[in-house]
PDB file of C-alpha atoms in Angstrom:
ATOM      1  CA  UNK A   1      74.489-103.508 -25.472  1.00 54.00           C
ATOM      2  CA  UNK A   2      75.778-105.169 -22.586  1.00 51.00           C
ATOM      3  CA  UNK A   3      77.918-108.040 -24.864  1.00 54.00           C
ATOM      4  CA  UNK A   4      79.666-105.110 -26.726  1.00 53.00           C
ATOM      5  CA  UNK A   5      80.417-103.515 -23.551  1.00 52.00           C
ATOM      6  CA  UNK A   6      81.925-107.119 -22.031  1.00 52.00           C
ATOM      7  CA  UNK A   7      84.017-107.026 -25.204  1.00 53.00           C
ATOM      8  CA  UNK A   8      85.408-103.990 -25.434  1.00 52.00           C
ATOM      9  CA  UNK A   9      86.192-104.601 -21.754  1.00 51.00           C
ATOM     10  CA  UNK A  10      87.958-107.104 -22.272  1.00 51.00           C
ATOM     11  CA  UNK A  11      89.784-105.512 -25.175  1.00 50.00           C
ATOM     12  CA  UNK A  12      90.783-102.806 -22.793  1.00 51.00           C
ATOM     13  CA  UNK A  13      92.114-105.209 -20.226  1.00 52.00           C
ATOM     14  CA  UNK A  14      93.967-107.260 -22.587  1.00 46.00           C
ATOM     15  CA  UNK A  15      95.935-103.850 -23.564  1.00 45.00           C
ATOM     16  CA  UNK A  16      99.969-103.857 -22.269  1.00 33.00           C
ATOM     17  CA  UNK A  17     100.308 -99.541 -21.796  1.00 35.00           C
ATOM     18  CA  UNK A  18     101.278 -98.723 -18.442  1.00 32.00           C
ATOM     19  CA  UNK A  19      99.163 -95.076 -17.643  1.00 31.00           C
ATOM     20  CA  UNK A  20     100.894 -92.735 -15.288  1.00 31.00           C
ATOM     21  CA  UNK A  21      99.309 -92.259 -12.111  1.00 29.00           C
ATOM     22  CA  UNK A  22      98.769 -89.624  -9.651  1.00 28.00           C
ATOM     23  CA  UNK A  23      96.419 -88.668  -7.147  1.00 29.00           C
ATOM     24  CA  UNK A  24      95.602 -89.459  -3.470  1.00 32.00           C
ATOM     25  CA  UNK A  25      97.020 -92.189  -2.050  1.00 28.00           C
ATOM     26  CA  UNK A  26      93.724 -93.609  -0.934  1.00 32.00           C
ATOM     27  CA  UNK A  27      91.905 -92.977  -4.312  1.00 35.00           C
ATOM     28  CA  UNK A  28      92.345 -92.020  -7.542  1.00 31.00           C
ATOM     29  CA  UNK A  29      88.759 -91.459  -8.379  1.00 35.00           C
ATOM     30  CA  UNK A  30      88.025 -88.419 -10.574  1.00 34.00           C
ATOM     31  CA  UNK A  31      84.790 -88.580 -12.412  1.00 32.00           C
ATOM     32  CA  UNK A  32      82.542 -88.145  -9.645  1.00 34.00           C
ATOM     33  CA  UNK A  33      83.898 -84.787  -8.586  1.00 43.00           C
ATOM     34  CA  UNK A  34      86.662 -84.773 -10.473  1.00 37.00           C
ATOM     35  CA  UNK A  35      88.541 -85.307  -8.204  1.00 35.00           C
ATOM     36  CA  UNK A  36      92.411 -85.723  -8.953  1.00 32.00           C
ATOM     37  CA  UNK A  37      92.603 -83.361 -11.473  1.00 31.00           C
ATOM     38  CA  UNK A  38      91.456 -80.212 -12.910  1.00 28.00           C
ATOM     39  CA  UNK A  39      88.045 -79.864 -12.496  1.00 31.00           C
ATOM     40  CA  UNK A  40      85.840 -81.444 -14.966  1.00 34.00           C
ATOM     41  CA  UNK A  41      83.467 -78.851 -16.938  1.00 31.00           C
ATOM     42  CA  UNK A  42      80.278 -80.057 -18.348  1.00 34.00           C
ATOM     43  CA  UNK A  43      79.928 -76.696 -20.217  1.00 33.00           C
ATOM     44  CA  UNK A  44      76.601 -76.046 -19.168  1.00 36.00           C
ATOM     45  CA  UNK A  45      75.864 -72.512 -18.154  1.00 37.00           C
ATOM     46  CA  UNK A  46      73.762 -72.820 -14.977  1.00 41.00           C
ATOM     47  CA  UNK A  47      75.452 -73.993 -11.760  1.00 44.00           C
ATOM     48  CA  UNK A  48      72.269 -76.132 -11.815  1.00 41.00           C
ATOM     49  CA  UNK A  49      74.200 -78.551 -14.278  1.00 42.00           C
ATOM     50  CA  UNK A  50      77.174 -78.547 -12.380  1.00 43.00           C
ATOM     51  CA  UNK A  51      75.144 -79.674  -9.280  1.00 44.00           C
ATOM     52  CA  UNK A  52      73.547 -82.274 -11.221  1.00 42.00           C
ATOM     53  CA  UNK A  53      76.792 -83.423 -12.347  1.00 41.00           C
ATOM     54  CA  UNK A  54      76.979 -84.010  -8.204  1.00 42.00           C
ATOM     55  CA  UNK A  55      79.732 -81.394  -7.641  1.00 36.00           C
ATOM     56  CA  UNK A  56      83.363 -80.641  -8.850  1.00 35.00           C
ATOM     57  CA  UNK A  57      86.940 -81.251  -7.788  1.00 34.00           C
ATOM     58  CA  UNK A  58      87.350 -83.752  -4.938  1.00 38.00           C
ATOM     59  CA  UNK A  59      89.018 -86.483  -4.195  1.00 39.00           C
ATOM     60  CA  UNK A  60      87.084 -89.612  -2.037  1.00 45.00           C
ATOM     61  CA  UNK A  61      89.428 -90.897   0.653  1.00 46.00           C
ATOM     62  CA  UNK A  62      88.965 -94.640   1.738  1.00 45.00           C
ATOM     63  CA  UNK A  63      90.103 -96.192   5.122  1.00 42.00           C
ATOM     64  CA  UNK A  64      90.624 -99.740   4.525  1.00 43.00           C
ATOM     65  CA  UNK A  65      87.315-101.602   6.013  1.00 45.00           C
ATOM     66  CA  UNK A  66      87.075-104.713   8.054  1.00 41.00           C
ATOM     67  CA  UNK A  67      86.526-107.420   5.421  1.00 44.00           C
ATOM     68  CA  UNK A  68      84.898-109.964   7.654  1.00 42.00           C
ATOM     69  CA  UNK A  69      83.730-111.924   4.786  1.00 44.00           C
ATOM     70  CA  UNK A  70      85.875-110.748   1.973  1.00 54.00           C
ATOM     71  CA  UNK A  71      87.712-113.370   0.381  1.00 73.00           C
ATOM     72  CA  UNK A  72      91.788-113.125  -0.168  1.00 85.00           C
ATOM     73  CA  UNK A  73      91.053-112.247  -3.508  1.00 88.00           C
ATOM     74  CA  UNK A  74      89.322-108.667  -2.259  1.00 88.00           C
ATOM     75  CA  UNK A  75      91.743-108.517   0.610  1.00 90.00           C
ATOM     76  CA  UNK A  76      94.732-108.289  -1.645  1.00 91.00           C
ATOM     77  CA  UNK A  77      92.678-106.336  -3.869  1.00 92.00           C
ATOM     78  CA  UNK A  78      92.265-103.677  -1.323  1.00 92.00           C
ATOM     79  CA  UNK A  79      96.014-103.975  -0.394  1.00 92.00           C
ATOM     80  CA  UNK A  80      96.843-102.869  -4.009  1.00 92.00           C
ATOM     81  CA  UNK A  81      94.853-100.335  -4.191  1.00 91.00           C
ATOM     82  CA  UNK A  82      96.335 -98.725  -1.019  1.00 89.00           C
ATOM     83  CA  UNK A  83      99.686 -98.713  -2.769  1.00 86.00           C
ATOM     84  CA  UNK A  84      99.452 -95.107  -4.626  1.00 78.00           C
ATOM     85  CA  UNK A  85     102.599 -96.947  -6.822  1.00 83.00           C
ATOM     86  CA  UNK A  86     100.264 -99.558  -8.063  1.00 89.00           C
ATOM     87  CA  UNK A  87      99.144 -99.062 -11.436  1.00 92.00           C
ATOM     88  CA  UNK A  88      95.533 -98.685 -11.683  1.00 92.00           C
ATOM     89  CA  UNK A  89      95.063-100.724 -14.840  1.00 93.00           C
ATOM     90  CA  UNK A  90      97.019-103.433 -13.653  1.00 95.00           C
ATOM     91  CA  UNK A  91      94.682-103.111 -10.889  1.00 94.00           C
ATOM     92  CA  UNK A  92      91.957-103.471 -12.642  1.00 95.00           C
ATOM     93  CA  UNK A  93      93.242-106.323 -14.816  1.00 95.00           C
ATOM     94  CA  UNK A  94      93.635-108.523 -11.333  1.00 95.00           C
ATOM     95  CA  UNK A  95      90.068-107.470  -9.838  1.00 95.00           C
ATOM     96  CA  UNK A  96      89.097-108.105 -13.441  1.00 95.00           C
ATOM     97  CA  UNK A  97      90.486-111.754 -13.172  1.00 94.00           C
ATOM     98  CA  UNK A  98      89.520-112.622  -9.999  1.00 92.00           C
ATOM     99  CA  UNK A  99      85.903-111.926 -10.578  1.00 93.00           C
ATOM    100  CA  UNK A 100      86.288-114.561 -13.904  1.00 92.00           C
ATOM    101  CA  UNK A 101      86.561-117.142 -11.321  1.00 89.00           C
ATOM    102  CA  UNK A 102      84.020-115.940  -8.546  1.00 91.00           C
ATOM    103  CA  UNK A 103      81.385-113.870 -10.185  1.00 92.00           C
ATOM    104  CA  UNK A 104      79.133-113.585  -7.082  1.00 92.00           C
ATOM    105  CA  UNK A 105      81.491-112.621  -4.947  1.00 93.00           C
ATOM    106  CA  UNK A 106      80.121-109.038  -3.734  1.00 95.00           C
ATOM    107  CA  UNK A 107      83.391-107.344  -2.487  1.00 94.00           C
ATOM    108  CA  UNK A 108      85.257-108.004  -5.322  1.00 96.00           C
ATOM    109  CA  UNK A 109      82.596-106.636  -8.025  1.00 97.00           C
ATOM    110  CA  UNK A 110      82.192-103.253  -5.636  1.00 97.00           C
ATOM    111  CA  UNK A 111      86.291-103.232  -6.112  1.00 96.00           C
ATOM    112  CA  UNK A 112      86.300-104.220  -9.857  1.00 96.00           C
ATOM    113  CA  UNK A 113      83.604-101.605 -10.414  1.00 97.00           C
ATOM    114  CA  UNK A 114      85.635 -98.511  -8.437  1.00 96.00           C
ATOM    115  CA  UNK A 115      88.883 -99.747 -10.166  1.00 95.00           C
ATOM    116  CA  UNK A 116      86.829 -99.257 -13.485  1.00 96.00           C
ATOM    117  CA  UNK A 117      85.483 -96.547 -12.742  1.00 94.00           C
ATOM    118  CA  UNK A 118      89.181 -95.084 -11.187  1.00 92.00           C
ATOM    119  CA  UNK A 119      90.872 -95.877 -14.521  1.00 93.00           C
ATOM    120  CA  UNK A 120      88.058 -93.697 -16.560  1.00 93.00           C
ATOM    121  CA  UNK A 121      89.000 -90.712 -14.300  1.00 89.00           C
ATOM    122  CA  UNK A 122      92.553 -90.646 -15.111  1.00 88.00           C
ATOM    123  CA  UNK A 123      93.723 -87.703 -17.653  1.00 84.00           C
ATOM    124  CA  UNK A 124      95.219 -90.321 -19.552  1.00 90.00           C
ATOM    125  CA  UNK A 125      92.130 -91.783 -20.718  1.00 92.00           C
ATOM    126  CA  UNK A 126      90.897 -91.397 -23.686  1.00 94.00           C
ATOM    127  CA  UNK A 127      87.347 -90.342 -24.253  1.00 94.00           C
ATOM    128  CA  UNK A 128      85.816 -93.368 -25.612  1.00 94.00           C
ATOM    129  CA  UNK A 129      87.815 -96.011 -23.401  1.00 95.00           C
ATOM    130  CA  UNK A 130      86.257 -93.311 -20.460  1.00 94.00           C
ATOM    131  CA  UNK A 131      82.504 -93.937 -21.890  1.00 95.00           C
ATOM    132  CA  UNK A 132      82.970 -97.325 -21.721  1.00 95.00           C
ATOM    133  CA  UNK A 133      84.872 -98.109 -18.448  1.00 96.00           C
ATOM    134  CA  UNK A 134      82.355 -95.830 -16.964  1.00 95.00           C
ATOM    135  CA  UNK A 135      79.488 -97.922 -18.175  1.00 96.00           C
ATOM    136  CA  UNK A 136      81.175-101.008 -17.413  1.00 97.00           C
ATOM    137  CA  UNK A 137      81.572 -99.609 -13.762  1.00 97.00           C
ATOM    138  CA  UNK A 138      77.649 -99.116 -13.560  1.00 97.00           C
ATOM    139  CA  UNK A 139      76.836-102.295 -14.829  1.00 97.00           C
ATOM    140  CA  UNK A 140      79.372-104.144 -12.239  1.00 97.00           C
ATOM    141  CA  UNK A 141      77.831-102.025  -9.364  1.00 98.00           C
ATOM    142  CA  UNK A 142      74.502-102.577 -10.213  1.00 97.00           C
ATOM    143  CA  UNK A 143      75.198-106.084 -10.207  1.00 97.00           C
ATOM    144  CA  UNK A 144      76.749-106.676  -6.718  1.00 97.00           C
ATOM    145  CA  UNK A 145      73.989-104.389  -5.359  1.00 97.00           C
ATOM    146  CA  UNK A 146      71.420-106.902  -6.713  1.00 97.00           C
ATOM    147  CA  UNK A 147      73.202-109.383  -4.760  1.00 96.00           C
ATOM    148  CA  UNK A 148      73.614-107.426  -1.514  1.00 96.00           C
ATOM    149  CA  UNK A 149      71.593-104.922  -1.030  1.00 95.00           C
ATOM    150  CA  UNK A 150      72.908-104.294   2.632  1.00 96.00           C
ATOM    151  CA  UNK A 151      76.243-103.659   1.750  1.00 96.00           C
ATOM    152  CA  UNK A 152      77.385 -99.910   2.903  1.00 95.00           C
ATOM    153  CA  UNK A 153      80.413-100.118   0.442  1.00 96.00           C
ATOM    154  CA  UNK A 154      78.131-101.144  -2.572  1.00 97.00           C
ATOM    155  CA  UNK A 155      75.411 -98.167  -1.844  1.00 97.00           C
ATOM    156  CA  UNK A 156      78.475 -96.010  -1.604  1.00 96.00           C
ATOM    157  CA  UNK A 157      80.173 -96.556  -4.920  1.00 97.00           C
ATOM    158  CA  UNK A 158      76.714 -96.892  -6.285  1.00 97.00           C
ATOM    159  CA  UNK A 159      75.847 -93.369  -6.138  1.00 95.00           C
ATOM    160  CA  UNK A 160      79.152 -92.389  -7.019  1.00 94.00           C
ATOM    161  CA  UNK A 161      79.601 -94.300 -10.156  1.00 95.00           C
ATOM    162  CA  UNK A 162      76.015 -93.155 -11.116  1.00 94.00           C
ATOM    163  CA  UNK A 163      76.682 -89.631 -10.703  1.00 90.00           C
ATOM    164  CA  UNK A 164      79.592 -89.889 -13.464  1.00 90.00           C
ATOM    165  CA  UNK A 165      77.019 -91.521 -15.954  1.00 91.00           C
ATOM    166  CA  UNK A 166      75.547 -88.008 -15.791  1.00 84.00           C
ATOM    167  CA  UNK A 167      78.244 -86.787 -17.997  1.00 85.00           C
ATOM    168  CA  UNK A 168      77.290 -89.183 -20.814  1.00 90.00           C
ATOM    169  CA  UNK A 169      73.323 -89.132 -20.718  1.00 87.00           C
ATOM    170  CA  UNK A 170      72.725 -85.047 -20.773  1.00 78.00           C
ATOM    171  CA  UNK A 171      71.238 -82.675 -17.488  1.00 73.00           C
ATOM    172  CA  UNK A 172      67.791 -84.004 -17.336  1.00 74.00           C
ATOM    173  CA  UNK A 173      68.937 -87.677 -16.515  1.00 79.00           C
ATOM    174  CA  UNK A 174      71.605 -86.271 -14.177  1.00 78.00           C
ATOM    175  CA  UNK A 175      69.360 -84.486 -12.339  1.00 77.00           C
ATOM    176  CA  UNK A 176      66.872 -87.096 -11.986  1.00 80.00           C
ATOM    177  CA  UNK A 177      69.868 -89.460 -10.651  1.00 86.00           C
ATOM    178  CA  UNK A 178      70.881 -86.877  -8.081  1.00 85.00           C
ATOM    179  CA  UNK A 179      67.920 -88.127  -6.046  1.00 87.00           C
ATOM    180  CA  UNK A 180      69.645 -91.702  -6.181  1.00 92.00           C
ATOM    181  CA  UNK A 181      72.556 -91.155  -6.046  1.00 93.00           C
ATOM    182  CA  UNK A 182      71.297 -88.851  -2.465  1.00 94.00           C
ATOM    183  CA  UNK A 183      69.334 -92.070  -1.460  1.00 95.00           C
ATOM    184  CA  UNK A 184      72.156 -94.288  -1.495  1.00 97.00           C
ATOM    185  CA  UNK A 185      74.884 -92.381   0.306  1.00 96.00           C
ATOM    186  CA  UNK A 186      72.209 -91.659   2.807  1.00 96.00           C
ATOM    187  CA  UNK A 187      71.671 -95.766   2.988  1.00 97.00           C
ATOM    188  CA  UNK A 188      75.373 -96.155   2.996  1.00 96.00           C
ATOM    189  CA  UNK A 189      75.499 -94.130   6.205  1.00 96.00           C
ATOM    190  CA  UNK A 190      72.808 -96.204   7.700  1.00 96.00           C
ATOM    191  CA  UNK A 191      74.531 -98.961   7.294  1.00 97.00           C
ATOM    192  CA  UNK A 192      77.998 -97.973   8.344  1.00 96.00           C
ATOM    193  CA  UNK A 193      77.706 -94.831  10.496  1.00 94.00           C
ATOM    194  CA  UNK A 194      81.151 -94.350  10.966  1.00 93.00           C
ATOM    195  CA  UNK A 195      82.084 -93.767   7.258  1.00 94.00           C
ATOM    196  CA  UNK A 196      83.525 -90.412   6.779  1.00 95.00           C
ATOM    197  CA  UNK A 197      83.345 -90.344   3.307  1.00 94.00           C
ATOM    198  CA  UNK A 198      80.027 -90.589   2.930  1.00 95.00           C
ATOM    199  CA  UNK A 199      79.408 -88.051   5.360  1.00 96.00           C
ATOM    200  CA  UNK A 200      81.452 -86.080   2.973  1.00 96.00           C
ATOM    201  CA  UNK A 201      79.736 -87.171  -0.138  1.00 94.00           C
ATOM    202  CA  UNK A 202      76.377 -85.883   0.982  1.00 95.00           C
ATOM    203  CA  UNK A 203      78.339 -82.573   2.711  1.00 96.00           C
ATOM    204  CA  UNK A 204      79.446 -81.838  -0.994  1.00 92.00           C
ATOM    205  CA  UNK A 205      75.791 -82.755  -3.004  1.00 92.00           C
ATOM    206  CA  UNK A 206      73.986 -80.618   0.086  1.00 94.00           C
ATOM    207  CA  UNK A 207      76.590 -77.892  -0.592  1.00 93.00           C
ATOM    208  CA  UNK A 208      75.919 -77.305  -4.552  1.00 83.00           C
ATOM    209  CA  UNK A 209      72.440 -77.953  -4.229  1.00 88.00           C
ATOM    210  CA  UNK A 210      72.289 -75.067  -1.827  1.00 92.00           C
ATOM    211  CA  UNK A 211      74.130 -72.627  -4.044  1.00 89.00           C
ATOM    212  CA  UNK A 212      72.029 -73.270  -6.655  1.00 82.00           C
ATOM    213  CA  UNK A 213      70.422 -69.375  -7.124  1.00 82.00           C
ATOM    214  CA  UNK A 214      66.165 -69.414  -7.031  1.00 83.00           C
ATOM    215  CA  UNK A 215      66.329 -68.147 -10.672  1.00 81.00           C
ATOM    216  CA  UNK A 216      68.352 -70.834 -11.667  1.00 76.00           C
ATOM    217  CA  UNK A 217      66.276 -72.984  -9.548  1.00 79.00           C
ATOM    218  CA  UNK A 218      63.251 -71.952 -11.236  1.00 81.00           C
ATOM    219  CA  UNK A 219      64.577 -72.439 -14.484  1.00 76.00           C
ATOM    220  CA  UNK A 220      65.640 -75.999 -13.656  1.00 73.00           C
ATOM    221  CA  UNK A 221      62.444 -77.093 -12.898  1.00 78.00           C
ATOM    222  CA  UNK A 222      60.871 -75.553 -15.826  1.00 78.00           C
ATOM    223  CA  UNK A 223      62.959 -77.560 -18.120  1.00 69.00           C
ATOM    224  CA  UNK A 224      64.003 -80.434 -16.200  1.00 67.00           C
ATOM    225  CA  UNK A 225      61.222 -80.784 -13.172  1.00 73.00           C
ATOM    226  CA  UNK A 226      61.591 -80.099  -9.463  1.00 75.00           C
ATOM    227  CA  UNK A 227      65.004 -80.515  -8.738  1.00 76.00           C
ATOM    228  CA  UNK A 228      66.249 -81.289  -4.587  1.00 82.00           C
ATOM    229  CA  UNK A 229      67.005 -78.971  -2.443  1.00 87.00           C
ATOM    230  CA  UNK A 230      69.395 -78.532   0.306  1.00 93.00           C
ATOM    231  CA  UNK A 231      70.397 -76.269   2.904  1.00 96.00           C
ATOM    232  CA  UNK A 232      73.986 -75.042   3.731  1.00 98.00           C
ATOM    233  CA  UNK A 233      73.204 -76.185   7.791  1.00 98.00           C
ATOM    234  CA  UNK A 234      72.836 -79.314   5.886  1.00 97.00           C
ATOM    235  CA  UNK A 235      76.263 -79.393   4.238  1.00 97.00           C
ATOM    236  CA  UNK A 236      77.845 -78.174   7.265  1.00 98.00           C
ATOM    237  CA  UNK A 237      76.086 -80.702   9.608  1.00 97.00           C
ATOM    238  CA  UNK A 238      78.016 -83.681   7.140  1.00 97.00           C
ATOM    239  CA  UNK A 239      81.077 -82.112   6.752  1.00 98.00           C
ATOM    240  CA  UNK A 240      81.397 -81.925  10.677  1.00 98.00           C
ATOM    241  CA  UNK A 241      80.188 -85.647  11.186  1.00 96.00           C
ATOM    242  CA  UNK A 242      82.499 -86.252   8.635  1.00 97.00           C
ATOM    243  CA  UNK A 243      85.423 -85.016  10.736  1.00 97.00           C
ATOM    244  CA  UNK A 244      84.129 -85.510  14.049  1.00 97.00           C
ATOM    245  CA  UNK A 245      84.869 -89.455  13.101  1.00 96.00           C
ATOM    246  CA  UNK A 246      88.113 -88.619  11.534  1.00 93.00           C
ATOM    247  CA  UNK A 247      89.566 -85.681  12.640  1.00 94.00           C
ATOM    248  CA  UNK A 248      91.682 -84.185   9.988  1.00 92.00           C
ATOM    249  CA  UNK A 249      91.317 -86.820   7.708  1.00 91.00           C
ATOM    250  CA  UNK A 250      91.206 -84.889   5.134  1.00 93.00           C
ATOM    251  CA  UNK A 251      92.823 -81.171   4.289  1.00 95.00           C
ATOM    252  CA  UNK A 252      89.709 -81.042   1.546  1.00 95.00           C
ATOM    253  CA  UNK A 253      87.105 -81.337   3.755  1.00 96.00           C
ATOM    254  CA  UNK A 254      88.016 -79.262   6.777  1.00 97.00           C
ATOM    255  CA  UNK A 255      88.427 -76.330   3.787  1.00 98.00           C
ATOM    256  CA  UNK A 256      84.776 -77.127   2.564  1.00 98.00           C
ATOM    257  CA  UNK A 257      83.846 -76.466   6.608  1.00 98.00           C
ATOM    258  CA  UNK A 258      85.269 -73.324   7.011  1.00 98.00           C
ATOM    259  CA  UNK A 259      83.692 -72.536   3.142  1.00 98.00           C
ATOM    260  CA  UNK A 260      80.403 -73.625   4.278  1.00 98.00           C
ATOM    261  CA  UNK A 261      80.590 -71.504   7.773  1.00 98.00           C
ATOM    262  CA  UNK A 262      81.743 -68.486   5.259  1.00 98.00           C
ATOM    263  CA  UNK A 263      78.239 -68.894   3.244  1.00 97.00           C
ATOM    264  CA  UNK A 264      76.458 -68.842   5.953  1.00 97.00           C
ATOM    265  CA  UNK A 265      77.699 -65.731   7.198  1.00 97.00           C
ATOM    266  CA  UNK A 266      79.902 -66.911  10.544  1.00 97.00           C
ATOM    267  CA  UNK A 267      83.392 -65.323   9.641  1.00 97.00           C
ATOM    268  CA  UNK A 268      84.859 -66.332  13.042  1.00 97.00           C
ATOM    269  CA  UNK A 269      84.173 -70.077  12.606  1.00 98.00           C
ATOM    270  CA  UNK A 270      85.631 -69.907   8.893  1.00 97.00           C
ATOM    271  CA  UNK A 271      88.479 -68.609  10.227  1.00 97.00           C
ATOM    272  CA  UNK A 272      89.316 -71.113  12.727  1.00 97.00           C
ATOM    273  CA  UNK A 273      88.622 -73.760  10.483  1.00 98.00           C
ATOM    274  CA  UNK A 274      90.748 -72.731   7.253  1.00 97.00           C
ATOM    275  CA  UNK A 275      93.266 -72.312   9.696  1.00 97.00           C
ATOM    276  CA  UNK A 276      92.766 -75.609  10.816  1.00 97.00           C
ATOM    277  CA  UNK A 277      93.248 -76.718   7.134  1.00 97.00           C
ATOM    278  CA  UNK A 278      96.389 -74.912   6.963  1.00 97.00           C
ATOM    279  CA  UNK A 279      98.053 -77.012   9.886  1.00 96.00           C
ATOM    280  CA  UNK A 280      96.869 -80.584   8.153  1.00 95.00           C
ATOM    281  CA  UNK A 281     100.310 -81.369   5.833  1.00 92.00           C
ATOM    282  CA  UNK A 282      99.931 -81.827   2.356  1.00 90.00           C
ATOM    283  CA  UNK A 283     100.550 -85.263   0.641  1.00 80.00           C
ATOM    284  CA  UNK A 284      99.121 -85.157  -2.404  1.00 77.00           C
ATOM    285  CA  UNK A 285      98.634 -82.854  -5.786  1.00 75.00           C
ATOM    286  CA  UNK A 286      95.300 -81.868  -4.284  1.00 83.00           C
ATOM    287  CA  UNK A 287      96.553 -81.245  -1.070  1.00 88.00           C
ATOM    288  CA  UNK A 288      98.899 -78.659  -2.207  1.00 91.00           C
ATOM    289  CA  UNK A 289      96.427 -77.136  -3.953  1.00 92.00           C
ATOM    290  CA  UNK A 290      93.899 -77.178  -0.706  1.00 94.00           C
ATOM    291  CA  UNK A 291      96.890 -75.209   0.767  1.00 96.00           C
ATOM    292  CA  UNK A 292      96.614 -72.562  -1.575  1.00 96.00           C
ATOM    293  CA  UNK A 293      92.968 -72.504  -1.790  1.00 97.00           C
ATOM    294  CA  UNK A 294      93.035 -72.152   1.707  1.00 96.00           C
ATOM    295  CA  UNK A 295      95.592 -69.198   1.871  1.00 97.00           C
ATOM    296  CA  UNK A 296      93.896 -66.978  -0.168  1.00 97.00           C
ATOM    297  CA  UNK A 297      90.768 -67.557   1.758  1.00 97.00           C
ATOM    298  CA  UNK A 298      92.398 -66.693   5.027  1.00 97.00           C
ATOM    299  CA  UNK A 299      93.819 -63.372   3.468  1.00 96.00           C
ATOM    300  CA  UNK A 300      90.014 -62.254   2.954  1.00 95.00           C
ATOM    301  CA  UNK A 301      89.005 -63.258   6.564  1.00 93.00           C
TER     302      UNK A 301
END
């Protein structure tokens, strides 16, 4: 299985189309939580499912790291993919390439998997090409975290790139991953404390798992097992790390606060923080649409 997936991998990256691309400047990245684009519906009728599928309609920003031992390969890899401009198949094509010549080399395969895996989230993207990238992306992870298993940017994209699998292997396997994909963004915050986004990544999986109803709850783990559970407090307590170390990083995540202080009843503090959203300017497709999330929450406040 994993020599058909190498070729049609390589059949993909051999192709000449140029995709558009749009999306946050930092990161493209839409299966996870859908996050450049409309929000991506598994049809399933619980929100249970939807949490499995590790939450909807974000975008994962990424502050270029200190690559102390990355070679130039990964450096200019990381340069590219900092250029919104830079076509994320062509991308993929020159991670794809370097990696051909230094297959152990840890931050490239973290990069060649995300670039897979960003590439599979665009709209353009046909189904079966989506499958396939997405599996390639696992399989590339999986790989460099074999071969460093202390690598904060590896357990990151890791639980990421796991949680999209979910969409191809049914709810029962996504909610078993959800404790995984949980494990490693918690390890990916041992390791590098100051990461935002993976403050924000568990924020968002605490979140859903919290407004998961006991009924539906209950019916989960009838079918499926005991699924995780979560607390709001939880969410909140990630989301505010999350900007504590960057402070209006993100216009997304300073909305999810003052959503998160709205669930658990404190109107004042939602208040202050969706107005807080409203001041952050808008740079992307998502942003704008943040914005207008974020007005019509401040009209019911």
């Amino acid at each position: 299985m994993t020599t058909m997936r190498s070729r049609a991998i390589r059949l993909l990256l051999q192709g000449t189309s140029r995709r558009a691309y749009s999306g946050r400047a930092f990161l493209p990245s839409q299966a996870l939580l859908n996050v450049t684009g409309p929000q991506h519906r598994r049809g399933d009728q619980m929100k249970w499912m939807a949490a499995a599928a590790l939450i909807g309609g974000m975008s994962i920003v990424c502050s270029a790291q200190a690559l102390n031992q990355a070679s130039s390969r990964s450096i200019q890899a990381e340069e590219l993919y900092l250029k919104p401009s830079y076509d994320r198949r062509e991308l993929l094509k020159f991670i794809h390439r370097a990696v051909d010549d230094a297959p152990q080399d840890v931050e490239l395969l973290w990069r060649l998997a995300r670039a897979a895996y960003d590439v599979a989230s665009l709209s353009t993207t046909l189904p079966d090409e989506k499958k396939t990238l997405t599996y390639y992306a696992r399989d590339t992870i999986a790989k460099a975290l074999d071969l460093d298993d202390n690598n904060f940017a590896v357990h990151k994209w890791f639980g990421i790139i796991l949680s999209s699998v979910g969409d191809f292997e049914g709810s029962k396997a996504t909610i078993a991953n959800s404790y995984i994909v949980r494990d490693h963004w918690l390890r990916a915050i041992e390791l590098n404390p100051s990461d935002s986004t993976s403050h924000h990544l568990l924020g968002r999986w605490a979140l859903t798992i919290a407004d998961i109803s006991w009924l539906e709850r209950q019916v989960a783990a009838a079918i499926f097992g005991s699924p995780p559970t979560a607390t709001y407090a939880q969410a909140l307590d990630h989301f505010l790390q999350a900007d504590a170390i960057s402070p209006g990083f993100w216009k997304k995540n300073t909305l999810m606060i003052a959503q998160t202080y709205l669930k658990m009843r404190d109107k004042a503090k939602a208040k202050e923080w969706v107005e807080k959203a409203l001041t952050i300017s808008s740079s992307t497709e998502e942003d704008n649409q943040v914005h207008k999330e974020a007005l019509a929450l401040l009209a019911t406040l």
